[in-house]
XYZ file of C-alpha atoms in Angstrom:
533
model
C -10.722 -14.425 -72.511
C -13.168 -13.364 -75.223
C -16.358 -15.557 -73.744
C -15.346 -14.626 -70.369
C -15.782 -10.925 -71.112
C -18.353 -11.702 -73.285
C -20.488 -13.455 -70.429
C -19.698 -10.968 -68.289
C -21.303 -8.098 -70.748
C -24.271 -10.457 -70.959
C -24.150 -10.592 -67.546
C -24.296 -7.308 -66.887
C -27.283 -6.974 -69.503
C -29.459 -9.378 -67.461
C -28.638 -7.476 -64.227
C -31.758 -4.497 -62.968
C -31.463 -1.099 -62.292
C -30.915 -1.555 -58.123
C -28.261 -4.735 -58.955
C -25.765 -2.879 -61.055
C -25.973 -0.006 -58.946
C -25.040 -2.094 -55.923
C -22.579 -3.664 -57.848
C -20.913 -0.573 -58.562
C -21.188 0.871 -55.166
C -19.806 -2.760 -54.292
C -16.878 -2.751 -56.583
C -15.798 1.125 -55.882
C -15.567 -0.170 -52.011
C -12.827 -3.620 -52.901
C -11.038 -0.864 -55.079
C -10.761 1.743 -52.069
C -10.127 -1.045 -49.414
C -7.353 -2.376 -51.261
C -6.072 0.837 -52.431
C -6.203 2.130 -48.409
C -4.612 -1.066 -47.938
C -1.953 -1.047 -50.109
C -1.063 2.704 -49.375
C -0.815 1.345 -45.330
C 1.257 -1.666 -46.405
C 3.813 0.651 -48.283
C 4.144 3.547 -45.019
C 7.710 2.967 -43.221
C 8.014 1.093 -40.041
C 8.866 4.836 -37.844
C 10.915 4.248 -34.855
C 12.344 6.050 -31.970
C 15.008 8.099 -33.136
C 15.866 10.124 -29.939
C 13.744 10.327 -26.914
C 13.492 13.634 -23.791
C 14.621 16.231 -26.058
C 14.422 19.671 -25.499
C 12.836 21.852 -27.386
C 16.280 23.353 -28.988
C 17.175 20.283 -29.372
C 13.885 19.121 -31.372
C 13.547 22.175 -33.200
C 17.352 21.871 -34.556
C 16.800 17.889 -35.041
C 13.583 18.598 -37.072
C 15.459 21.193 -39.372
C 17.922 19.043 -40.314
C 15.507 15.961 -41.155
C 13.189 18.574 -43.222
C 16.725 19.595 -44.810
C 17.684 16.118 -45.789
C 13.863 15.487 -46.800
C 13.611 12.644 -44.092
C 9.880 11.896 -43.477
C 8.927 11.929 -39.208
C 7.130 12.019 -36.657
C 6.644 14.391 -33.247
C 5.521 12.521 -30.220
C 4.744 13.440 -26.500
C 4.526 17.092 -27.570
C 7.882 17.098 -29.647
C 10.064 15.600 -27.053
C 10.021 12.462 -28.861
C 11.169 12.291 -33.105
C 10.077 9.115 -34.991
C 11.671 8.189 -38.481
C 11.519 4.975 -40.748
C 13.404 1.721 -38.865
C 15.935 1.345 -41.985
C 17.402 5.331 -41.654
C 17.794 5.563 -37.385
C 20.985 4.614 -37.225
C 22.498 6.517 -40.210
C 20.545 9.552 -39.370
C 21.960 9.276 -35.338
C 25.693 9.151 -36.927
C 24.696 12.191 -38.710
C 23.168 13.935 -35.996
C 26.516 13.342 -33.233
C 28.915 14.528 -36.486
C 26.901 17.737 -35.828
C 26.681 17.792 -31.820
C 22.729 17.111 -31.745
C 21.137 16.536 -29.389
C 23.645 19.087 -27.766
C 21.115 18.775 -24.552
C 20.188 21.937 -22.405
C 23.371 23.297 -21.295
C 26.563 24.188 -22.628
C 29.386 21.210 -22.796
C 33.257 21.400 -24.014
C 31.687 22.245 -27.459
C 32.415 25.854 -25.695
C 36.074 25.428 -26.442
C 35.775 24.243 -30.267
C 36.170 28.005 -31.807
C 39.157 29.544 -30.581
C 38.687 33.192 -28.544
C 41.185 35.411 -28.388
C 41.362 38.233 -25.533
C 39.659 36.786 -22.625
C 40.686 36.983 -18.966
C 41.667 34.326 -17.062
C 38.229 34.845 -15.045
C 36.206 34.598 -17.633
C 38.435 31.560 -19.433
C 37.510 29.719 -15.254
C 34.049 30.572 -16.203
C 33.242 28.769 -19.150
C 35.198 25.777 -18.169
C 33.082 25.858 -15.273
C 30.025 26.136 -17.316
C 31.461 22.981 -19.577
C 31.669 20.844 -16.389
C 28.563 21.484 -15.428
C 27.038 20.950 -18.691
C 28.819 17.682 -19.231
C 27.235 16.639 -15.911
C 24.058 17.069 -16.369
C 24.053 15.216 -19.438
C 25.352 12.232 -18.144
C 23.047 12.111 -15.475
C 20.266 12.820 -17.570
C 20.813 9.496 -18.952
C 19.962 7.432 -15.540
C 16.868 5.582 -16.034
C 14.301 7.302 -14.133
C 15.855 10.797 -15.029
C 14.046 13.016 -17.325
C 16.355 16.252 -17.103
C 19.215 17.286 -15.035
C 20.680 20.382 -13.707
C 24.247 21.099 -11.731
C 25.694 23.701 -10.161
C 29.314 23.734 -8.890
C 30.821 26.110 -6.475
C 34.586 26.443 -6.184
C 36.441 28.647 -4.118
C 38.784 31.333 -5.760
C 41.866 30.349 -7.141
C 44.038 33.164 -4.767
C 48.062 33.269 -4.438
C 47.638 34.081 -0.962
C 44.710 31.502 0.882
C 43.144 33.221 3.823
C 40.506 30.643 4.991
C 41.878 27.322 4.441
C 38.210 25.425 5.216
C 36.678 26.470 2.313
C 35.906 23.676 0.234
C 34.466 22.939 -3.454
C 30.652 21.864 -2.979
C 28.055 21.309 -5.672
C 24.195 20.720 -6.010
C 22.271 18.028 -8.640
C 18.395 19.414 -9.713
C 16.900 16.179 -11.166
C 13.320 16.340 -12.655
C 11.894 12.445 -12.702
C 9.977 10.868 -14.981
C 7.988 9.678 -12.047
C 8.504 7.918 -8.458
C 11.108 8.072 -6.602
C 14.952 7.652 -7.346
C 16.280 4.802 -6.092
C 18.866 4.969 -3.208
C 21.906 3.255 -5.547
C 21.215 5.914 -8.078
C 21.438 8.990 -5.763
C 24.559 7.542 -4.637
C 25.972 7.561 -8.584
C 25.078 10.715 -9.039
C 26.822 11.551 -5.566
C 30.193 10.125 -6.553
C 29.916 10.885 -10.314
C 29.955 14.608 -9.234
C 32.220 14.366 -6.812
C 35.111 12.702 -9.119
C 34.568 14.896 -11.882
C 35.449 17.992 -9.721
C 38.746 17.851 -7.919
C 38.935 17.952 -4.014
C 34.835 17.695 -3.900
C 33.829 14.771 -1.598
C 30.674 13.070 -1.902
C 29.145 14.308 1.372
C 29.347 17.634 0.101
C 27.069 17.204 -3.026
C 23.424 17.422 -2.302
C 20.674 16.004 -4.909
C 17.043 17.435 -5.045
C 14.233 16.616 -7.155
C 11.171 18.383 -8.759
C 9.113 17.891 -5.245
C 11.455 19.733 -3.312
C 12.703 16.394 -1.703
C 16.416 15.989 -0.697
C 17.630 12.526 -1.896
C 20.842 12.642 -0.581
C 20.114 13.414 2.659
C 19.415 9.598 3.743
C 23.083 9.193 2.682
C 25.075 11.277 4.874
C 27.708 9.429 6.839
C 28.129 11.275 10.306
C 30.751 8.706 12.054
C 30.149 9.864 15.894
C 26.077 9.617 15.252
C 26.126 12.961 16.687
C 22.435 14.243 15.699
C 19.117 12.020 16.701
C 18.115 11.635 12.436
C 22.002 10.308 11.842
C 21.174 7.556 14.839
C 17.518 6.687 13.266
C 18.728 6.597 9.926
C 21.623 4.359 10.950
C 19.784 1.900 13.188
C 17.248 1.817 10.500
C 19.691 0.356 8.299
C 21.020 -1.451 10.526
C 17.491 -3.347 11.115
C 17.022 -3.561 6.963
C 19.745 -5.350 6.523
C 19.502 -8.068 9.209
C 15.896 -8.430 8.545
C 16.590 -9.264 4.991
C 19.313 -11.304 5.587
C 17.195 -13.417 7.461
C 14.235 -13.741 4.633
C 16.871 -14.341 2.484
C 17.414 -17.443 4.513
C 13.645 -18.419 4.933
C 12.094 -17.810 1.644
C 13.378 -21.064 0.225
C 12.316 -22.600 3.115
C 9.030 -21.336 3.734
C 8.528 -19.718 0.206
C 8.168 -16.246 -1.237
C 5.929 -13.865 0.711
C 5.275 -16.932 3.722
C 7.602 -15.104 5.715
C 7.624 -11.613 7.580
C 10.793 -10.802 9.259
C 10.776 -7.637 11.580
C 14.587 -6.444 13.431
C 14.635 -4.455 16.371
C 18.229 -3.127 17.419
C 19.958 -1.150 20.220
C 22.813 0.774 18.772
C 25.548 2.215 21.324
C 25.578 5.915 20.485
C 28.790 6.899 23.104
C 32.214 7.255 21.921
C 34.508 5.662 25.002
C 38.253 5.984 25.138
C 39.645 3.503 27.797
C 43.485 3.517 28.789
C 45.282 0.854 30.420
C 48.521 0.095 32.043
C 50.156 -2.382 34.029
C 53.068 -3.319 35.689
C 54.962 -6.931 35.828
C 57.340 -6.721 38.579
C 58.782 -10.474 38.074
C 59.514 -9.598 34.178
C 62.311 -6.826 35.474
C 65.045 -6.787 33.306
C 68.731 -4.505 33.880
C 68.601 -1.129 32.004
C 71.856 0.380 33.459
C 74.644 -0.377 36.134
C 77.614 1.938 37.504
C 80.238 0.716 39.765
C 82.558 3.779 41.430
C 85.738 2.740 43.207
C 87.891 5.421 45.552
C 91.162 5.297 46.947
C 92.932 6.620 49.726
C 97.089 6.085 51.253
C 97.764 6.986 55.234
C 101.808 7.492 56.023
C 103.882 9.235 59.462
C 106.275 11.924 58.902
C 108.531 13.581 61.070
C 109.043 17.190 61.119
C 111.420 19.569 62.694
C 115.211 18.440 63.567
C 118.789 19.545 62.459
C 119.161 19.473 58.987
C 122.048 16.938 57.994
C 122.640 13.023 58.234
C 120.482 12.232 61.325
C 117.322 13.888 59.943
C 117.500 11.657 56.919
C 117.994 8.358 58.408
C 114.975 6.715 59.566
C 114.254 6.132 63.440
C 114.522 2.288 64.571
C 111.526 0.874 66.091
C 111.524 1.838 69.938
C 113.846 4.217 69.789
C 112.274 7.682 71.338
C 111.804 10.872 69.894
C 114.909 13.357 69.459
C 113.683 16.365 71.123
C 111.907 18.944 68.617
C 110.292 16.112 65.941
C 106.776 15.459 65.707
C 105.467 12.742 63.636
C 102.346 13.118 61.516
C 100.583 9.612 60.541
C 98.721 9.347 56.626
C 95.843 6.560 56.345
C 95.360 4.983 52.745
C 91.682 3.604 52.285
C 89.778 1.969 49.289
C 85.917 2.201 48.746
C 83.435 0.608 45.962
C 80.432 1.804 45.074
C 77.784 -0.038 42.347
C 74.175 1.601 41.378
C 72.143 -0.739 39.077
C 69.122 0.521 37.768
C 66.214 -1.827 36.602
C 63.657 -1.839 33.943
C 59.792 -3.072 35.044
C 57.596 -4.510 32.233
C 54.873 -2.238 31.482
C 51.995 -2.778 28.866
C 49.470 0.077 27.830
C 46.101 -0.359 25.958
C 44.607 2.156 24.692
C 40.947 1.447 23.016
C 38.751 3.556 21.363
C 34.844 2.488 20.661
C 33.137 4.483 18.028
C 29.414 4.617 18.533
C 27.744 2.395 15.867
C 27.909 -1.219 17.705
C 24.901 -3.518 18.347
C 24.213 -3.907 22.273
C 21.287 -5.951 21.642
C 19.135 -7.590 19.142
C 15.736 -9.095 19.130
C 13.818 -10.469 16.209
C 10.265 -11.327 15.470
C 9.102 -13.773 12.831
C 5.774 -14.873 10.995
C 5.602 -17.370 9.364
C 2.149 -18.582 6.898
C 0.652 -21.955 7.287
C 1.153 -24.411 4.791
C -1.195 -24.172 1.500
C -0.320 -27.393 0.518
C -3.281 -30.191 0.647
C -2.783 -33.318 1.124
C -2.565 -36.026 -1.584
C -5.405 -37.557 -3.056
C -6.750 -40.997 -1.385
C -7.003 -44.302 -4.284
C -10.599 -43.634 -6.049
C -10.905 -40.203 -4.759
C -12.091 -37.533 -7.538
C -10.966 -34.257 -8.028
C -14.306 -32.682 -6.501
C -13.399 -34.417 -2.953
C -12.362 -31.871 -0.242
C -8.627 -30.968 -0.048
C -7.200 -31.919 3.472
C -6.458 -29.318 5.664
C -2.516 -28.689 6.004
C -1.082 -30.011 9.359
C 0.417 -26.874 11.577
C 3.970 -27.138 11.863
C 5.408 -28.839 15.008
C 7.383 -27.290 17.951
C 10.636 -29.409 16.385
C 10.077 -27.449 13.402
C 9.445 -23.997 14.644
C 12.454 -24.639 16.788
C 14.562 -24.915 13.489
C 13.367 -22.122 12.098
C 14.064 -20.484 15.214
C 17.858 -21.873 15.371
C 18.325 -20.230 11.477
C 17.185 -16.844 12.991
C 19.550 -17.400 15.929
C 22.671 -17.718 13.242
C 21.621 -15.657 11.416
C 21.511 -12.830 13.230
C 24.364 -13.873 15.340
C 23.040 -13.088 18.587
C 24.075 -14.408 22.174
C 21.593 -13.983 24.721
C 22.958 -12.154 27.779
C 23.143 -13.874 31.475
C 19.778 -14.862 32.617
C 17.682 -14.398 29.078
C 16.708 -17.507 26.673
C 16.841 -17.726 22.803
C 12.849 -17.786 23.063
C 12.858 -14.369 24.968
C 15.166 -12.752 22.176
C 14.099 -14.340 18.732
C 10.047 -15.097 18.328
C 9.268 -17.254 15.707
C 5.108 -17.801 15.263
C 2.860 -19.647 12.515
C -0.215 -17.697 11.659
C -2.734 -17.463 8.821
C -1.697 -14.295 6.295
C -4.578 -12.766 4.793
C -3.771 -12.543 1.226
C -5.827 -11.670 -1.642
C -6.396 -14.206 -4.674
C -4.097 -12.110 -6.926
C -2.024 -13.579 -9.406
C -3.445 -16.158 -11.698
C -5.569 -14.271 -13.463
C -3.654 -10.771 -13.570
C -0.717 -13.216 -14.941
C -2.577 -15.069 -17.277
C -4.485 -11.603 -19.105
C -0.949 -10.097 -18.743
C 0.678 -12.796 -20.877
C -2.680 -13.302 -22.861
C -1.636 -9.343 -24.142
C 1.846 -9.648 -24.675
C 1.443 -12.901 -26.965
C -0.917 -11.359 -28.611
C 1.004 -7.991 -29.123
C 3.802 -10.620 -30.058
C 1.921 -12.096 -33.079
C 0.368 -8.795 -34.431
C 3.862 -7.255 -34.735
C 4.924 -10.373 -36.430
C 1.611 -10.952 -38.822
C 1.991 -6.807 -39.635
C 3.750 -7.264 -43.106
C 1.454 -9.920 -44.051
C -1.539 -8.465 -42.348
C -2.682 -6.177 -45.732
C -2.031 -8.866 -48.583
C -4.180 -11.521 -46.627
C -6.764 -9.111 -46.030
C -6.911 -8.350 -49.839
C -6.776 -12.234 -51.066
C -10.139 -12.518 -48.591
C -12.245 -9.170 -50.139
C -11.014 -10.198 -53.085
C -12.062 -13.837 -52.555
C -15.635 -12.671 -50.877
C -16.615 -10.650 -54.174
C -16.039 -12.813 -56.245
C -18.286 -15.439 -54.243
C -20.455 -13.137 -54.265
C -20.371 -12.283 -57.844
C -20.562 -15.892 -58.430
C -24.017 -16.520 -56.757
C -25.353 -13.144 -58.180
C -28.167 -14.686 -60.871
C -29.896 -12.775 -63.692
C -33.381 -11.985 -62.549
C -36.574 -13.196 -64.322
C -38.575 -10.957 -66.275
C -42.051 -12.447 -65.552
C -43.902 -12.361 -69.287
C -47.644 -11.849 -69.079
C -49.848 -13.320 -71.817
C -51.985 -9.961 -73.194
C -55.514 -10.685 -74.401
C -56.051 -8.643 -77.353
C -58.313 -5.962 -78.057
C -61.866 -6.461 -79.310
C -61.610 -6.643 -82.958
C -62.716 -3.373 -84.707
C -65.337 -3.866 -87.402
C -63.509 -0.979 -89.265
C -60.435 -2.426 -89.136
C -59.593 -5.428 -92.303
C -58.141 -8.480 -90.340
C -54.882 -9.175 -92.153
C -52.661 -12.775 -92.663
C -51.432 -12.014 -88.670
C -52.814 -11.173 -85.703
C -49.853 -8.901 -84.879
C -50.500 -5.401 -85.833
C -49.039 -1.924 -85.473
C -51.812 -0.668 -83.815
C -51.960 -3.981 -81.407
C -47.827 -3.445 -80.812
C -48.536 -0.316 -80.004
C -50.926 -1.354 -77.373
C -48.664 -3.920 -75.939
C -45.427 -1.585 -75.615
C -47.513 0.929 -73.472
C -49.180 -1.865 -71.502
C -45.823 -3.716 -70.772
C -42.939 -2.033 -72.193
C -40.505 -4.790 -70.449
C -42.017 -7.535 -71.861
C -41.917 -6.215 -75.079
C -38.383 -5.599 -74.991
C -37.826 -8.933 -73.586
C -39.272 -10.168 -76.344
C -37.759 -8.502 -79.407
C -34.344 -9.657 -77.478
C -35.377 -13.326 -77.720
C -36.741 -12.434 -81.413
C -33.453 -11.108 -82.564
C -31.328 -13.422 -81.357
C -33.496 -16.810 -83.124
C -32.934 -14.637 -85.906
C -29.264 -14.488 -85.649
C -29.371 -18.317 -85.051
């Protein structure tokens, strides 16, 4: 250790002015690089620790990190708080104990302290206000959603209802991060409302963003297609969702984006009741029958006459009348009488069409010419021409064709042909050369991101093995430089001056320090050290 130090000092001797002066400036740079190094090695990995905050919510979550002497970080002008990777989830258990992020309204937090005295108005109030508050936070928390706002109107609570139409309604404010909301999310936000407040349907919720746009409005159901934007927004979807049923069919066919599939529907827009009914005389069956009978007795009497034996005994056949009697003759009859009544078979239809069916349906498809070349002939090289694709044949446009035709389901009316109803044509698509190259720098940037993240601990100890490793190259090829010793020719010898055993003198040592001062010390170096030896 001794001799290394010691050639190092004698190193260091041998070295000029300018050298050691780079070599300091040299060796003060490795010491700062590794010391920045070193100091950006040891910083924490920050990550997100909550993201879309408000700035109540920042402000209280940045007091109580500064409180707990957490170190973080503020991004997209506070809305987003950064701390070290090995503290997020602690600190976000810490955070909900306290109710942060509480978010920009007021939730069921409301009802935590207990209040004492209020009205039974004001008590409807602040649940109110929880609901809403609850519900904007949970929509806030839709991707695409950067903040949230919802207002709930619900009739009065009265022992005595005077309009019985009025019904609970309510309106969503969403502020996007950017685009447009999809139509699926609308609809959640629609039906999450709506089942949070009781007796509110989803038609009555309406959902507006930042640009004044009405997102809900394209979901409205109107059954009876009563207004001209319910019938355009229904055949519209009506055409959608045939046309990508049908690509849906083609694309593994024909392949993705070969195929352009265009719907064009006629949608019945009259409500028609029709009732029916008909007799069947030969299906009669008995429903009642009532049979009467009547009876009636005829007999002859005799009256007048002497009251005693005679007038009692009965007159023989023949035998005339004894003056004063006159007979009177009583006729008994019998009479029947049956009324049957009959039941006729009768059958009544009654059917009701609801506008919304398809009358008629007619379909156009393109479809792009094969981009596959032929193979390659024996001997051929890779430079030879590609062979044009062959068109497709009538067979196999006629296929395609028949896939549209069951697809879609549709039956061509008296006098019209398939062809007539469903086109199905091969044409050239103009496409631009896109994707290879957009793909390839894409993934080119993601590996890359891929290996920095994973080379980041090891990034600042490989960097200082190679300065390290450089200087001392360097330090190793760094040679003492040559003093360059000049032979002096002495002075004229002075007549004055006694010559003595040597040549060397004071006065001529004198001379040869002011002439060359570094050869002179050069030389008492070498002098002292053979006299060492």
């Amino acid at each position: 250790m001794q001799s290394f130090l010691g050639s190092l000092v004698a190193l260091w001797r041998q070295l000029g002015l300018n050298q050691r002066v780079s070599l300091i400036v040299a060796s003060l740079a490795v010491v700062g690089s590794l010391g920045a190094l070193v100091i950006w090695s040891r910083q924490p990995d920050y990550q997100l620790l909550y993201g879309r905050l408000s700035d109540k919510d920042a402000a209280q979550i940045i007091g109580s990190l500064q409180a707990q002497g957490v170190p973080h970080r503020t991004g997209n002008g506070g809305a987003m708080v950064y701390v070290p990777a090995d503290q997020v989830h602690r600190l976000r258990m810490e955070l909900a104990g306290k109710g942060l992020p509480s978010g920009d309204g007021v939730g069921f937090e409301i009802f935590d302290k207990g209040q004492f005295g209020l009205s039974d108005f004001v008590q409807r109030t602040n649940y109110l206000r929880a609901l809403q508050g609850e519900l904007a936070r949970t929509v806030s928390q839709l991707d695409g959603v950067r903040s949230a706002r919802v207002m709930i109107v619900q009739p009065e609570n009265r022992l005595l209802l005077t309009e019985q139409g009025i019904k609970p309604t309510a309106s969503v404010f969403v502020e996007l991060a950017g685009g447009r909301l999809e139509t699926e999310a609308v609809n959640s936000i629609r039906h999450l409302v709506a089942n949070a407040v009781q007796g509110l349907q989803p038609d009555q919720v309406a959902v507006v963003d930042q640009k004044g746009r009405v997102l809900s409005e394209d979901l409205r159901q109107d059954p009876l297609l009563s207004t001209a934007s319910s019938q355009m927004r229904y055949r519209q979807q009506v055409e959608e969702y045939l046309a990508r049923k049908v690509e849906g069919l083609l694309l593994p066919v024909v392949g993705v984006g070969n195929a352009v599939v265009k719907v064009s529907a006629e949608i019945e827009t009259e409500a028609t009741t029709t009732t029916e009914e008909r007799y069947d005389p030969e299906g009669q069956v008995v429903r009642s029958q009532i049979d009467t009978e009547d009876r009636a007795n005829s007999s002859e009497q005799r009256s007048g006459g002497t009251v005693g034996v005679a007038a009692n005994t009965p007159e023989k056949p023949g035998a005339a009348a004894t003056d004063g009697a006159r007979p009177t003759t009583v006729t008994e009859t019998n009479r029947k009488n049956r009324t049957t009544n009959y039941e006729i078979n009768r059958s009544v239809t009654n059917v009701t069409r609801q506008p919304g069916s398809v009358r008629r349906l007619t379909a156009s498809v393109f479809v792009a010419r094969r981009k596959a070349s032929a193979p390659l002939a024996d001997g051929a090289t890779d430079a030879a021409p590609a062979a044009a694709p062959a068109p497709r044949t009538e067979e196999e446009l006629q296929a395609l064709r028949q896939i549209v035709v069951n697809a879609l389901g549709v039956r061509p009316a008296p006098g019209q042909t398939l062809e007539s109803m469903v086109s199905v044509q091969e044409v050239e698509f103009q496409t631009e050369p896109v994707a290879a190259a957009t793909l390839e720098r894409i993934e080119s940037a993601t590996r890359f991101q891929g290996w920095v993240e994973g080379a980041r601990s090891y990034l600042a100890v490989a960097l200082a093995l190679a300065v390290l490793a450089v200087f001392w190259r360097m330090l190793g090829r760094q040679k003492p430089e040559a003093v360059p010793v000049e032979l002096l020719t002495a002075a004229a010898p002075d007549p004055a001056r006694p010559l003595g055993a040597g040549a060397l003198t004071p006065e001529l040592l004198n001379e040869l320090i002011r002439q060359k001062p570094v050869n002179i010390g050069t030389a008492l170096k070498d002098w002292v050290a053979v006299r060492k030896n």
